[in-house]
């Protein structure tokens, strides 16, 4: 019986079942409303009995049909697994495609398939020089790994990472499947399974460096993000040179969010922070991202990164001030998302309080304390504070004019205009 005909028969049986079941409920409700002495009680009772018999018959037919389908699926699965284990390479490819279809039926089916020992064979197909065979193996593994950590662990234990090529060719048709499988397996980083991130990184970096599509790059960035959520993986990620790649991709709007989130995870480690600070793209690239009004999540992540960079680093704060960050932060405070506004206000407060030396350990940048009797250090500190204060003041006045012009051009509400006009460097709401 073909799949289309079996679906039609099952649909017809279901329709008959629900029609008779609805008729049964109506007759039962009518019986309850009628008087017990009604002369049609016996006839209705017989009708109710006949409906019950019909429902039982339909249920039995459905159960029989279900058993037949399960038996057919079992026979098909046995034949497919046998072909995958003992067939020729062409037959293995056909069997892998069949497993891909069967695996889509549910998690229980996927676990049952892996229990039949198909994973090692599929992994061996991934190393095949034939593109179609390699792609069939990858696609079957992707579907088997969907929604089950145990299957993912079995795939990794079968040596899939050693079978994948360390360098990806631009014309390789299986690149998308390779990236999709790596993203799926990288979720094991958040479990107790011992996952070696060093096996992932060379492949992911190779895919990101070639001219692949945004969709493929997004899959790889998702895998890097999963790896970066574990602090122990920060060192191999940074030492492998992914930070410059992430900084470049963070400026691409379509894929910026995952790149920024990964940089944020690496930034909380000393090695990651140093690698990001030493880049010539910092902090200008993050200041640029702050101006993306159509990407609120990217704004939130960018200002978060800037907060970490600015904390206890007068050099970074000076670079940010010279890069015009105050102007951009004011726009975020007025037009950004609630979270971006909150973070931007905090960062602005740090620039405003730059002249203060007594600050809490977690309340923003802290200026170093200079020893008494050191006139050179004290003089340098005073000059630095004056310069920073002057830069902030000039930037505030300049940006107030720009924001006022934008508000007038866009026809903003009188409330926003009054807020912009009445705000000064001493009365900003931060």
PDB file of N, CA and C in Angstrom, residues 157-258:
ATOM      1  N   UNK A 157      31.186  10.658  19.755  1.00  0.00           N
ATOM      2  CA  UNK A 157      32.006   9.508  20.165  1.00  0.00           C
ATOM      3  C   UNK A 157      32.393   8.637  18.972  1.00  0.00           C
ATOM      4  N   UNK A 158      31.582   8.671  17.926  1.00  0.00           N
ATOM      5  CA  UNK A 158      31.894   7.890  16.726  1.00  0.00           C
ATOM      6  C   UNK A 158      32.991   8.543  15.888  1.00  0.00           C
ATOM      7  N   UNK A 159      33.471   9.716  16.307  1.00  0.00           N
ATOM      8  CA  UNK A 159      34.600  10.354  15.626  1.00  0.00           C
ATOM      9  C   UNK A 159      34.232  11.259  14.476  1.00  0.00           C
ATOM     10  N   UNK A 160      33.054  11.884  14.524  1.00  0.00           N
ATOM     11  CA  UNK A 160      32.620  12.734  13.420  1.00  0.00           C
ATOM     12  C   UNK A 160      33.557  13.928  13.210  1.00  0.00           C
ATOM     13  N   UNK A 161      34.094  14.491  14.302  1.00  0.00           N
ATOM     14  CA  UNK A 161      34.929  15.685  14.183  1.00  0.00           C
ATOM     15  C   UNK A 161      36.251  15.392  13.477  1.00  0.00           C
ATOM     16  N   UNK A 162      36.729  14.172  13.597  1.00  0.00           N
ATOM     17  CA  UNK A 162      37.960  13.805  12.893  1.00  0.00           C
ATOM     18  C   UNK A 162      37.699  13.485  11.427  1.00  0.00           C
ATOM     19  N   UNK A 163      36.447  13.200  11.075  1.00  0.00           N
ATOM     20  CA  UNK A 163      36.103  12.888   9.685  1.00  0.00           C
ATOM     21  C   UNK A 163      35.835  14.146   8.864  1.00  0.00           C
ATOM     22  N   UNK A 164      35.442  15.231   9.524  1.00  0.00           N
ATOM     23  CA  UNK A 164      35.165  16.471   8.803  1.00  0.00           C
ATOM     24  C   UNK A 164      36.472  17.100   8.337  1.00  0.00           C
ATOM     25  N   UNK A 165      36.474  17.709   7.170  1.00  0.00           N
ATOM     26  CA  UNK A 165      37.714  18.323   6.658  1.00  0.00           C
ATOM     27  C   UNK A 165      38.105  19.545   7.475  1.00  0.00           C
ATOM     28  N   UNK A 166      39.404  19.713   7.693  1.00  0.00           N
ATOM     29  CA  UNK A 166      39.895  20.863   8.452  1.00  0.00           C
ATOM     30  C   UNK A 166      39.836  22.148   7.628  1.00  0.00           C
ATOM     31  N   UNK A 167      39.866  22.005   6.326  1.00  0.00           N
ATOM     32  CA  UNK A 167      39.727  23.164   5.431  1.00  0.00           C
ATOM     33  C   UNK A 167      38.539  22.915   4.515  1.00  0.00           C
ATOM     34  N   UNK A 168      37.752  23.952   4.329  1.00  0.00           N
ATOM     35  CA  UNK A 168      36.529  23.839   3.532  1.00  0.00           C
ATOM     36  C   UNK A 168      36.738  24.521   2.186  1.00  0.00           C
ATOM     37  N   UNK A 169      36.375  23.800   1.119  1.00  0.00           N
ATOM     38  CA  UNK A 169      36.474  24.364  -0.222  1.00  0.00           C
ATOM     39  C   UNK A 169      35.251  25.224  -0.496  1.00  0.00           C
ATOM     40  N   UNK A 170      35.470  26.307  -1.236  1.00  0.00           N
ATOM     41  CA  UNK A 170      34.379  27.237  -1.538  1.00  0.00           C
ATOM     42  C   UNK A 170      33.273  26.568  -2.340  1.00  0.00           C
ATOM     43  N   UNK A 171      33.632  25.600  -3.177  1.00  0.00           N
ATOM     44  CA  UNK A 171      32.636  24.962  -4.051  1.00  0.00           C
ATOM     45  C   UNK A 171      32.079  23.679  -3.431  1.00  0.00           C
ATOM     46  N   UNK A 172      32.423  23.385  -2.204  1.00  0.00           N
ATOM     47  CA  UNK A 172      31.921  22.177  -1.551  1.00  0.00           C
ATOM     48  C   UNK A 172      30.432  22.322  -1.283  1.00  0.00           C
ATOM     49  N   UNK A 173      29.634  21.425  -1.866  1.00  0.00           N
ATOM     50  CA  UNK A 173      28.182  21.517  -1.735  1.00  0.00           C
ATOM     51  C   UNK A 173      27.691  21.119  -0.350  1.00  0.00           C
ATOM     52  N   UNK A 174      28.521  20.430   0.421  1.00  0.00           N
ATOM     53  CA  UNK A 174      28.102  19.961   1.745  1.00  0.00           C
ATOM     54  C   UNK A 174      28.480  20.930   2.859  1.00  0.00           C
ATOM     55  N   UNK A 175      28.938  22.133   2.520  1.00  0.00           N
ATOM     56  CA  UNK A 175      29.356  23.101   3.541  1.00  0.00           C
ATOM     57  C   UNK A 175      28.206  23.473   4.463  1.00  0.00           C
ATOM     58  N   UNK A 176      27.028  23.681   3.894  1.00  0.00           N
ATOM     59  CA  UNK A 176      25.870  24.055   4.702  1.00  0.00           C
ATOM     60  C   UNK A 176      25.518  22.952   5.699  1.00  0.00           C
ATOM     61  N   UNK A 177      25.520  21.695   5.238  1.00  0.00           N
ATOM     62  CA  UNK A 177      25.211  20.572   6.125  1.00  0.00           C
ATOM     63  C   UNK A 177      26.278  20.426   7.212  1.00  0.00           C
ATOM     64  N   UNK A 178      27.530  20.667   6.827  1.00  0.00           N
ATOM     65  CA  UNK A 178      28.626  20.573   7.791  1.00  0.00           C
ATOM     66  C   UNK A 178      28.447  21.614   8.906  1.00  0.00           C
ATOM     67  N   UNK A 179      28.112  22.850   8.520  1.00  0.00           N
ATOM     68  CA  UNK A 179      27.908  23.919   9.503  1.00  0.00           C
ATOM     69  C   UNK A 179      26.697  23.626  10.377  1.00  0.00           C
ATOM     70  N   UNK A 180      25.643  23.085   9.778  1.00  0.00           N
ATOM     71  CA  UNK A 180      24.428  22.780  10.542  1.00  0.00           C
ATOM     72  C   UNK A 180      24.684  21.682  11.576  1.00  0.00           C
ATOM     73  N   UNK A 181      25.463  20.675  11.197  1.00  0.00           N
ATOM     74  CA  UNK A 181      25.778  19.601  12.134  1.00  0.00           C
ATOM     75  C   UNK A 181      26.669  20.109  13.266  1.00  0.00           C
ATOM     76  N   UNK A 182      27.638  20.964  12.954  1.00  0.00           N
ATOM     77  CA  UNK A 182      28.509  21.524  13.979  1.00  0.00           C
ATOM     78  C   UNK A 182      27.715  22.364  14.980  1.00  0.00           C
ATOM     79  N   UNK A 183      26.745  23.126  14.485  1.00  0.00           N
ATOM     80  CA  UNK A 183      25.900  23.908  15.387  1.00  0.00           C
ATOM     81  C   UNK A 183      25.115  22.996  16.319  1.00  0.00           C
ATOM     82  N   UNK A 184      24.571  21.914  15.769  1.00  0.00           N
ATOM     83  CA  UNK A 184      23.792  20.980  16.589  1.00  0.00           C
ATOM     84  C   UNK A 184      24.676  20.318  17.647  1.00  0.00           C
ATOM     85  N   UNK A 185      25.857  19.872  17.267  1.00  0.00           N
ATOM     86  CA  UNK A 185      26.742  19.174  18.206  1.00  0.00           C
ATOM     87  C   UNK A 185      27.346  20.126  19.233  1.00  0.00           C
ATOM     88  N   UNK A 186      27.511  21.398  18.873  1.00  0.00           N
ATOM     89  CA  UNK A 186      28.123  22.355  19.800  1.00  0.00           C
ATOM     90  C   UNK A 186      27.263  22.617  21.031  1.00  0.00           C
ATOM     91  N   UNK A 187      25.978  22.287  20.947  1.00  0.00           N
ATOM     92  CA  UNK A 187      25.115  22.459  22.115  1.00  0.00           C
ATOM     93  C   UNK A 187      25.518  21.530  23.259  1.00  0.00           C
ATOM     94  N   UNK A 188      26.349  20.523  22.984  1.00  0.00           N
ATOM     95  CA  UNK A 188      26.851  19.647  24.042  1.00  0.00           C
ATOM     96  C   UNK A 188      27.793  20.384  24.986  1.00  0.00           C
ATOM     97  N   UNK A 189      28.256  21.553  24.577  1.00  0.00           N
ATOM     98  CA  UNK A 189      29.166  22.324  25.436  1.00  0.00           C
ATOM     99  C   UNK A 189      28.503  22.698  26.751  1.00  0.00           C
ATOM    100  N   UNK A 190      27.188  22.822  26.763  1.00  0.00           N
ATOM    101  CA  UNK A 190      26.457  23.205  27.974  1.00  0.00           C
ATOM    102  C   UNK A 190      26.044  22.005  28.823  1.00  0.00           C
ATOM    103  N   UNK A 191      26.541  20.829  28.490  1.00  0.00           N
ATOM    104  CA  UNK A 191      26.210  19.613  29.233  1.00  0.00           C
ATOM    105  C   UNK A 191      27.471  19.076  29.910  1.00  0.00           C
ATOM    106  N   UNK A 192      27.317  17.951  30.568  1.00  0.00           N
ATOM    107  CA  UNK A 192      28.443  17.308  31.248  1.00  0.00           C
ATOM    108  C   UNK A 192      29.310  16.500  30.288  1.00  0.00           C
ATOM    109  N   UNK A 193      28.902  16.447  29.031  1.00  0.00           N
ATOM    110  CA  UNK A 193      29.665  15.655  28.061  1.00  0.00           C
ATOM    111  C   UNK A 193      31.004  16.334  27.783  1.00  0.00           C
ATOM    112  N   UNK A 194      32.128  15.597  27.855  1.00  0.00           N
ATOM    113  CA  UNK A 194      33.453  16.208  27.616  1.00  0.00           C
ATOM    114  C   UNK A 194      33.657  16.528  26.137  1.00  0.00           C
ATOM    115  N   UNK A 195      33.430  17.762  25.776  1.00  0.00           N
ATOM    116  CA  UNK A 195      33.511  18.182  24.378  1.00  0.00           C
ATOM    117  C   UNK A 195      34.812  18.936  24.140  1.00  0.00           C
ATOM    118  N   UNK A 196      35.615  18.492  23.197  1.00  0.00           N
ATOM    119  CA  UNK A 196      36.894  19.147  22.884  1.00  0.00           C
ATOM    120  C   UNK A 196      36.640  20.270  21.879  1.00  0.00           C
ATOM    121  N   UNK A 197      36.686  21.508  22.354  1.00  0.00           N
ATOM    122  CA  UNK A 197      36.407  22.646  21.476  1.00  0.00           C
ATOM    123  C   UNK A 197      37.459  22.814  20.395  1.00  0.00           C
ATOM    124  N   UNK A 198      38.678  22.316  20.646  1.00  0.00           N
ATOM    125  CA  UNK A 198      39.744  22.452  19.651  1.00  0.00           C
ATOM    126  C   UNK A 198      39.422  21.707  18.364  1.00  0.00           C
ATOM    127  N   UNK A 199      38.591  20.681  18.439  1.00  0.00           N
ATOM    128  CA  UNK A 199      38.205  19.941  17.242  1.00  0.00           C
ATOM    129  C   UNK A 199      37.197  20.729  16.402  1.00  0.00           C
ATOM    130  N   UNK A 200      36.453  21.627  17.026  1.00  0.00           N
ATOM    131  CA  UNK A 200      35.458  22.428  16.328  1.00  0.00           C
ATOM    132  C   UNK A 200      36.079  23.634  15.629  1.00  0.00           C
ATOM    133  N   UNK A 201      36.969  24.327  16.339  1.00  0.00           N
ATOM    134  CA  UNK A 201      37.394  25.669  15.947  1.00  0.00           C
ATOM    135  C   UNK A 201      38.026  25.729  14.555  1.00  0.00           C
ATOM    136  N   UNK A 202      38.973  24.835  14.193  1.00  0.00           N
ATOM    137  CA  UNK A 202      39.567  24.946  12.854  1.00  0.00           C
ATOM    138  C   UNK A 202      38.548  24.850  11.726  1.00  0.00           C
ATOM    139  N   UNK A 203      37.552  23.969  11.880  1.00  0.00           N
ATOM    140  CA  UNK A 203      36.535  23.812  10.833  1.00  0.00           C
ATOM    141  C   UNK A 203      35.664  25.058  10.759  1.00  0.00           C
ATOM    142  N   UNK A 204      35.223  25.555  11.920  1.00  0.00           N
ATOM    143  CA  UNK A 204      34.369  26.738  11.939  1.00  0.00           C
ATOM    144  C   UNK A 204      35.106  27.949  11.371  1.00  0.00           C
ATOM    145  N   UNK A 205      36.362  28.102  11.744  1.00  0.00           N
ATOM    146  CA  UNK A 205      37.137  29.235  11.236  1.00  0.00           C
ATOM    147  C   UNK A 205      37.308  29.132   9.722  1.00  0.00           C
ATOM    148  N   UNK A 206      37.556  27.932   9.233  1.00  0.00           N
ATOM    149  CA  UNK A 206      37.729  27.745   7.790  1.00  0.00           C
ATOM    150  C   UNK A 206      36.466  28.133   7.024  1.00  0.00           C
ATOM    151  N   UNK A 207      35.300  27.767   7.553  1.00  0.00           N
ATOM    152  CA  UNK A 207      34.046  28.107   6.880  1.00  0.00           C
ATOM    153  C   UNK A 207      33.812  29.615   6.911  1.00  0.00           C
ATOM    154  N   UNK A 208      34.121  30.251   8.037  1.00  0.00           N
ATOM    155  CA  UNK A 208      33.899  31.691   8.166  1.00  0.00           C
ATOM    156  C   UNK A 208      34.845  32.498   7.280  1.00  0.00           C
ATOM    157  N   UNK A 209      36.015  31.970   7.019  1.00  0.00           N
ATOM    158  CA  UNK A 209      37.005  32.713   6.229  1.00  0.00           C
ATOM    159  C   UNK A 209      36.728  32.658   4.737  1.00  0.00           C
ATOM    160  N   UNK A 210      36.019  31.630   4.267  1.00  0.00           N
ATOM    161  CA  UNK A 210      35.698  31.558   2.843  1.00  0.00           C
ATOM    162  C   UNK A 210      34.462  32.398   2.564  1.00  0.00           C
ATOM    163  N   UNK A 211      34.207  32.633   1.316  1.00  0.00           N
ATOM    164  CA  UNK A 211      33.071  33.488   0.943  1.00  0.00           C
ATOM    165  C   UNK A 211      31.749  32.771   0.970  1.00  0.00           C
ATOM    166  N   UNK A 212      31.395  32.167   2.086  1.00  0.00           N
ATOM    167  CA  UNK A 212      30.125  31.450   2.202  1.00  0.00           C
ATOM    168  C   UNK A 212      28.981  32.438   2.432  1.00  0.00           C
ATOM    169  N   UNK A 213      27.768  31.933   2.352  1.00  0.00           N
ATOM    170  CA  UNK A 213      26.595  32.782   2.491  1.00  0.00           C
ATOM    171  C   UNK A 213      26.388  33.202   3.942  1.00  0.00           C
ATOM    172  N   UNK A 214      25.515  34.210   4.118  1.00  0.00           N
ATOM    173  CA  UNK A 214      25.207  34.683   5.464  1.00  0.00           C
ATOM    174  C   UNK A 214      24.562  33.586   6.304  1.00  0.00           C
ATOM    175  N   UNK A 215      23.749  32.743   5.678  1.00  0.00           N
ATOM    176  CA  UNK A 215      23.077  31.671   6.422  1.00  0.00           C
ATOM    177  C   UNK A 215      24.102  30.689   6.993  1.00  0.00           C
ATOM    178  N   UNK A 216      25.113  30.343   6.199  1.00  0.00           N
ATOM    179  CA  UNK A 216      26.146  29.422   6.675  1.00  0.00           C
ATOM    180  C   UNK A 216      26.989  30.074   7.759  1.00  0.00           C
ATOM    181  N   UNK A 217      27.346  31.342   7.567  1.00  0.00           N
ATOM    182  CA  UNK A 217      28.126  32.059   8.583  1.00  0.00           C
ATOM    183  C   UNK A 217      27.342  32.153   9.892  1.00  0.00           C
ATOM    184  N   UNK A 218      26.028  32.334   9.784  1.00  0.00           N
ATOM    185  CA  UNK A 218      25.201  32.429  10.986  1.00  0.00           C
ATOM    186  C   UNK A 218      25.207  31.111  11.760  1.00  0.00           C
ATOM    187  N   UNK A 219      25.206  29.994  11.045  1.00  0.00           N
ATOM    188  CA  UNK A 219      25.282  28.688  11.705  1.00  0.00           C
ATOM    189  C   UNK A 219      26.608  28.538  12.447  1.00  0.00           C
ATOM    190  N   UNK A 220      27.699  28.944  11.802  1.00  0.00           N
ATOM    191  CA  UNK A 220      29.024  28.840  12.435  1.00  0.00           C
ATOM    192  C   UNK A 220      29.130  29.766  13.643  1.00  0.00           C
ATOM    193  N   UNK A 221      28.581  30.966  13.534  1.00  0.00           N
ATOM    194  CA  UNK A 221      28.603  31.894  14.664  1.00  0.00           C
ATOM    195  C   UNK A 221      27.791  31.342  15.835  1.00  0.00           C
ATOM    196  N   UNK A 222      26.704  30.668  15.516  1.00  0.00           N
ATOM    197  CA  UNK A 222      25.925  30.028  16.578  1.00  0.00           C
ATOM    198  C   UNK A 222      26.713  28.949  17.297  1.00  0.00           C
ATOM    199  N   UNK A 223      27.507  28.190  16.537  1.00  0.00           N
ATOM    200  CA  UNK A 223      28.341  27.151  17.145  1.00  0.00           C
ATOM    201  C   UNK A 223      29.437  27.773  18.017  1.00  0.00           C
ATOM    202  N   UNK A 224      30.068  28.845  17.525  1.00  0.00           N
ATOM    203  CA  UNK A 224      31.095  29.536  18.320  1.00  0.00           C
ATOM    204  C   UNK A 224      30.496  30.124  19.599  1.00  0.00           C
ATOM    205  N   UNK A 225      29.281  30.633  19.491  1.00  0.00           N
ATOM    206  CA  UNK A 225      28.622  31.185  20.682  1.00  0.00           C
ATOM    207  C   UNK A 225      28.392  30.094  21.724  1.00  0.00           C
ATOM    208  N   UNK A 226      27.924  28.919  21.281  1.00  0.00           N
ATOM    209  CA  UNK A 226      27.707  27.815  22.222  1.00  0.00           C
ATOM    210  C   UNK A 226      29.011  27.428  22.922  1.00  0.00           C
ATOM    211  N   UNK A 227      30.095  27.399  22.170  1.00  0.00           N
ATOM    212  CA  UNK A 227      31.390  27.066  22.768  1.00  0.00           C
ATOM    213  C   UNK A 227      31.846  28.148  23.737  1.00  0.00           C
ATOM    214  N   UNK A 228      31.571  29.408  23.417  1.00  0.00           N
ATOM    215  CA  UNK A 228      32.049  30.524  24.253  1.00  0.00           C
ATOM    216  C   UNK A 228      31.311  30.633  25.578  1.00  0.00           C
ATOM    217  N   UNK A 229      30.176  29.954  25.720  1.00  0.00           N
ATOM    218  CA  UNK A 229      29.438  30.021  26.977  1.00  0.00           C
ATOM    219  C   UNK A 229      30.163  29.285  28.100  1.00  0.00           C
ATOM    220  N   UNK A 230      31.144  28.459  27.759  1.00  0.00           N
ATOM    221  CA  UNK A 230      31.954  27.748  28.749  1.00  0.00           C
ATOM    222  C   UNK A 230      33.280  28.498  28.888  1.00  0.00           C
ATOM    223  N   UNK A 231      33.595  28.944  30.094  1.00  0.00           N
ATOM    224  CA  UNK A 231      34.789  29.762  30.307  1.00  0.00           C
ATOM    225  C   UNK A 231      36.068  29.045  29.893  1.00  0.00           C
ATOM    226  N   UNK A 232      36.115  27.733  30.083  1.00  0.00           N
ATOM    227  CA  UNK A 232      37.322  26.990  29.739  1.00  0.00           C
ATOM    228  C   UNK A 232      37.628  27.032  28.249  1.00  0.00           C
ATOM    229  N   UNK A 233      36.627  27.331  27.434  1.00  0.00           N
ATOM    230  CA  UNK A 233      36.833  27.373  25.984  1.00  0.00           C
ATOM    231  C   UNK A 233      37.350  28.723  25.501  1.00  0.00           C
ATOM    232  N   UNK A 234      37.386  29.718  26.387  1.00  0.00           N
ATOM    233  CA  UNK A 234      37.810  31.061  25.968  1.00  0.00           C
ATOM    234  C   UNK A 234      39.252  31.051  25.474  1.00  0.00           C
ATOM    235  N   UNK A 235      40.117  30.361  26.182  1.00  0.00           N
ATOM    236  CA  UNK A 235      41.532  30.340  25.814  1.00  0.00           C
ATOM    237  C   UNK A 235      41.768  29.741  24.429  1.00  0.00           C
ATOM    238  N   UNK A 236      41.244  28.534  24.123  1.00  0.00           N
ATOM    239  CA  UNK A 236      41.456  28.004  22.765  1.00  0.00           C
ATOM    240  C   UNK A 236      40.797  28.851  21.683  1.00  0.00           C
ATOM    241  N   UNK A 237      39.663  29.479  21.999  1.00  0.00           N
ATOM    242  CA  UNK A 237      39.008  30.323  21.005  1.00  0.00           C
ATOM    243  C   UNK A 237      39.860  31.549  20.681  1.00  0.00           C
ATOM    244  N   UNK A 238      40.388  32.195  21.719  1.00  0.00           N
ATOM    245  CA  UNK A 238      41.193  33.398  21.501  1.00  0.00           C
ATOM    246  C   UNK A 238      42.510  33.048  20.818  1.00  0.00           C
ATOM    247  N   UNK A 239      43.173  31.997  21.290  1.00  0.00           N
ATOM    248  CA  UNK A 239      44.469  31.627  20.730  1.00  0.00           C
ATOM    249  C   UNK A 239      44.364  31.158  19.285  1.00  0.00           C
ATOM    250  N   UNK A 240      43.183  30.692  18.876  1.00  0.00           N
ATOM    251  CA  UNK A 240      43.007  30.260  17.485  1.00  0.00           C
ATOM    252  C   UNK A 240      42.786  31.422  16.532  1.00  0.00           C
ATOM    253  N   UNK A 241      42.625  32.629  17.071  1.00  0.00           N
ATOM    254  CA  UNK A 241      42.501  33.813  16.228  1.00  0.00           C
ATOM    255  C   UNK A 241      41.103  34.118  15.729  1.00  0.00           C
ATOM    256  N   UNK A 242      40.082  33.748  16.496  1.00  0.00           N
ATOM    257  CA  UNK A 242      38.715  34.021  16.046  1.00  0.00           C
ATOM    258  C   UNK A 242      38.269  35.446  16.382  1.00  0.00           C
ATOM    259  N   UNK A 243      38.975  36.133  17.293  1.00  0.00           N
ATOM    260  CA  UNK A 243      38.545  37.472  17.703  1.00  0.00           C
ATOM    261  C   UNK A 243      38.527  38.451  16.521  1.00  0.00           C
ATOM    262  N   UNK A 244      39.585  38.541  15.701  1.00  0.00           N
ATOM    263  CA  UNK A 244      39.513  39.446  14.544  1.00  0.00           C
ATOM    264  C   UNK A 244      38.369  39.110  13.592  1.00  0.00           C
ATOM    265  N   UNK A 245      38.099  37.810  13.414  1.00  0.00           N
ATOM    266  CA  UNK A 245      36.986  37.404  12.541  1.00  0.00           C
ATOM    267  C   UNK A 245      35.659  37.858  13.131  1.00  0.00           C
ATOM    268  N   UNK A 246      35.503  37.683  14.433  1.00  0.00           N
ATOM    269  CA  UNK A 246      34.260  38.100  15.093  1.00  0.00           C
ATOM    270  C   UNK A 246      34.073  39.606  15.019  1.00  0.00           C
ATOM    271  N   UNK A 247      35.145  40.364  15.173  1.00  0.00           N
ATOM    272  CA  UNK A 247      35.052  41.829  15.094  1.00  0.00           C
ATOM    273  C   UNK A 247      34.621  42.272  13.698  1.00  0.00           C
ATOM    274  N   UNK A 248      35.151  41.630  12.679  1.00  0.00           N
ATOM    275  CA  UNK A 248      34.759  41.978  11.311  1.00  0.00           C
ATOM    276  C   UNK A 248      33.296  41.622  11.046  1.00  0.00           C
ATOM    277  N   UNK A 249      32.892  40.443  11.485  1.00  0.00           N
ATOM    278  CA  UNK A 249      31.515  40.004  11.242  1.00  0.00           C
ATOM    279  C   UNK A 249      30.511  40.780  12.090  1.00  0.00           C
ATOM    280  N   UNK A 250      30.964  41.353  13.197  1.00  0.00           N
ATOM    281  CA  UNK A 250      30.048  42.138  14.032  1.00  0.00           C
ATOM    282  C   UNK A 250      29.584  43.404  13.317  1.00  0.00           C
ATOM    283  N   UNK A 251      30.299  43.832  12.298  1.00  0.00           N
ATOM    284  CA  UNK A 251      29.912  45.028  11.537  1.00  0.00           C
ATOM    285  C   UNK A 251      28.971  44.694  10.382  1.00  0.00           C
ATOM    286  N   UNK A 252      28.659  43.404  10.212  1.00  0.00           N
ATOM    287  CA  UNK A 252      27.701  42.981   9.184  1.00  0.00           C
ATOM    288  C   UNK A 252      26.339  42.818   9.853  1.00  0.00           C
ATOM    289  N   UNK A 253      25.406  43.670   9.516  1.00  0.00           N
ATOM    290  CA  UNK A 253      24.133  43.728  10.243  1.00  0.00           C
ATOM    291  C   UNK A 253      23.392  42.397  10.281  1.00  0.00           C
ATOM    292  N   UNK A 254      23.415  41.662   9.184  1.00  0.00           N
ATOM    293  CA  UNK A 254      22.624  40.438   9.109  1.00  0.00           C
ATOM    294  C   UNK A 254      23.099  39.357  10.079  1.00  0.00           C
ATOM    295  N   UNK A 255      24.370  39.392  10.469  1.00  0.00           N
ATOM    296  CA  UNK A 255      24.922  38.341  11.335  1.00  0.00           C
ATOM    297  C   UNK A 255      25.625  38.924  12.549  1.00  0.00           C
ATOM    298  N   UNK A 256      25.412  40.200  12.812  1.00  0.00           N
ATOM    299  CA  UNK A 256      26.162  40.887  13.868  1.00  0.00           C
ATOM    300  C   UNK A 256      25.816  40.382  15.262  1.00  0.00           C
ATOM    301  N   UNK A 257      24.575  40.028  15.501  1.00  0.00           N
ATOM    302  CA  UNK A 257      24.119  39.744  16.866  1.00  0.00           C
ATOM    303  C   UNK A 257      24.888  38.597  17.517  1.00  0.00           C
ATOM    304  N   UNK A 258      25.037  37.471  16.798  1.00  0.00           N
ATOM    305  CA  UNK A 258      25.752  36.332  17.372  1.00  0.00           C
ATOM    306  C   UNK A 258      27.236  36.637  17.566  1.00  0.00           C
TER     307      UNK A 258
END
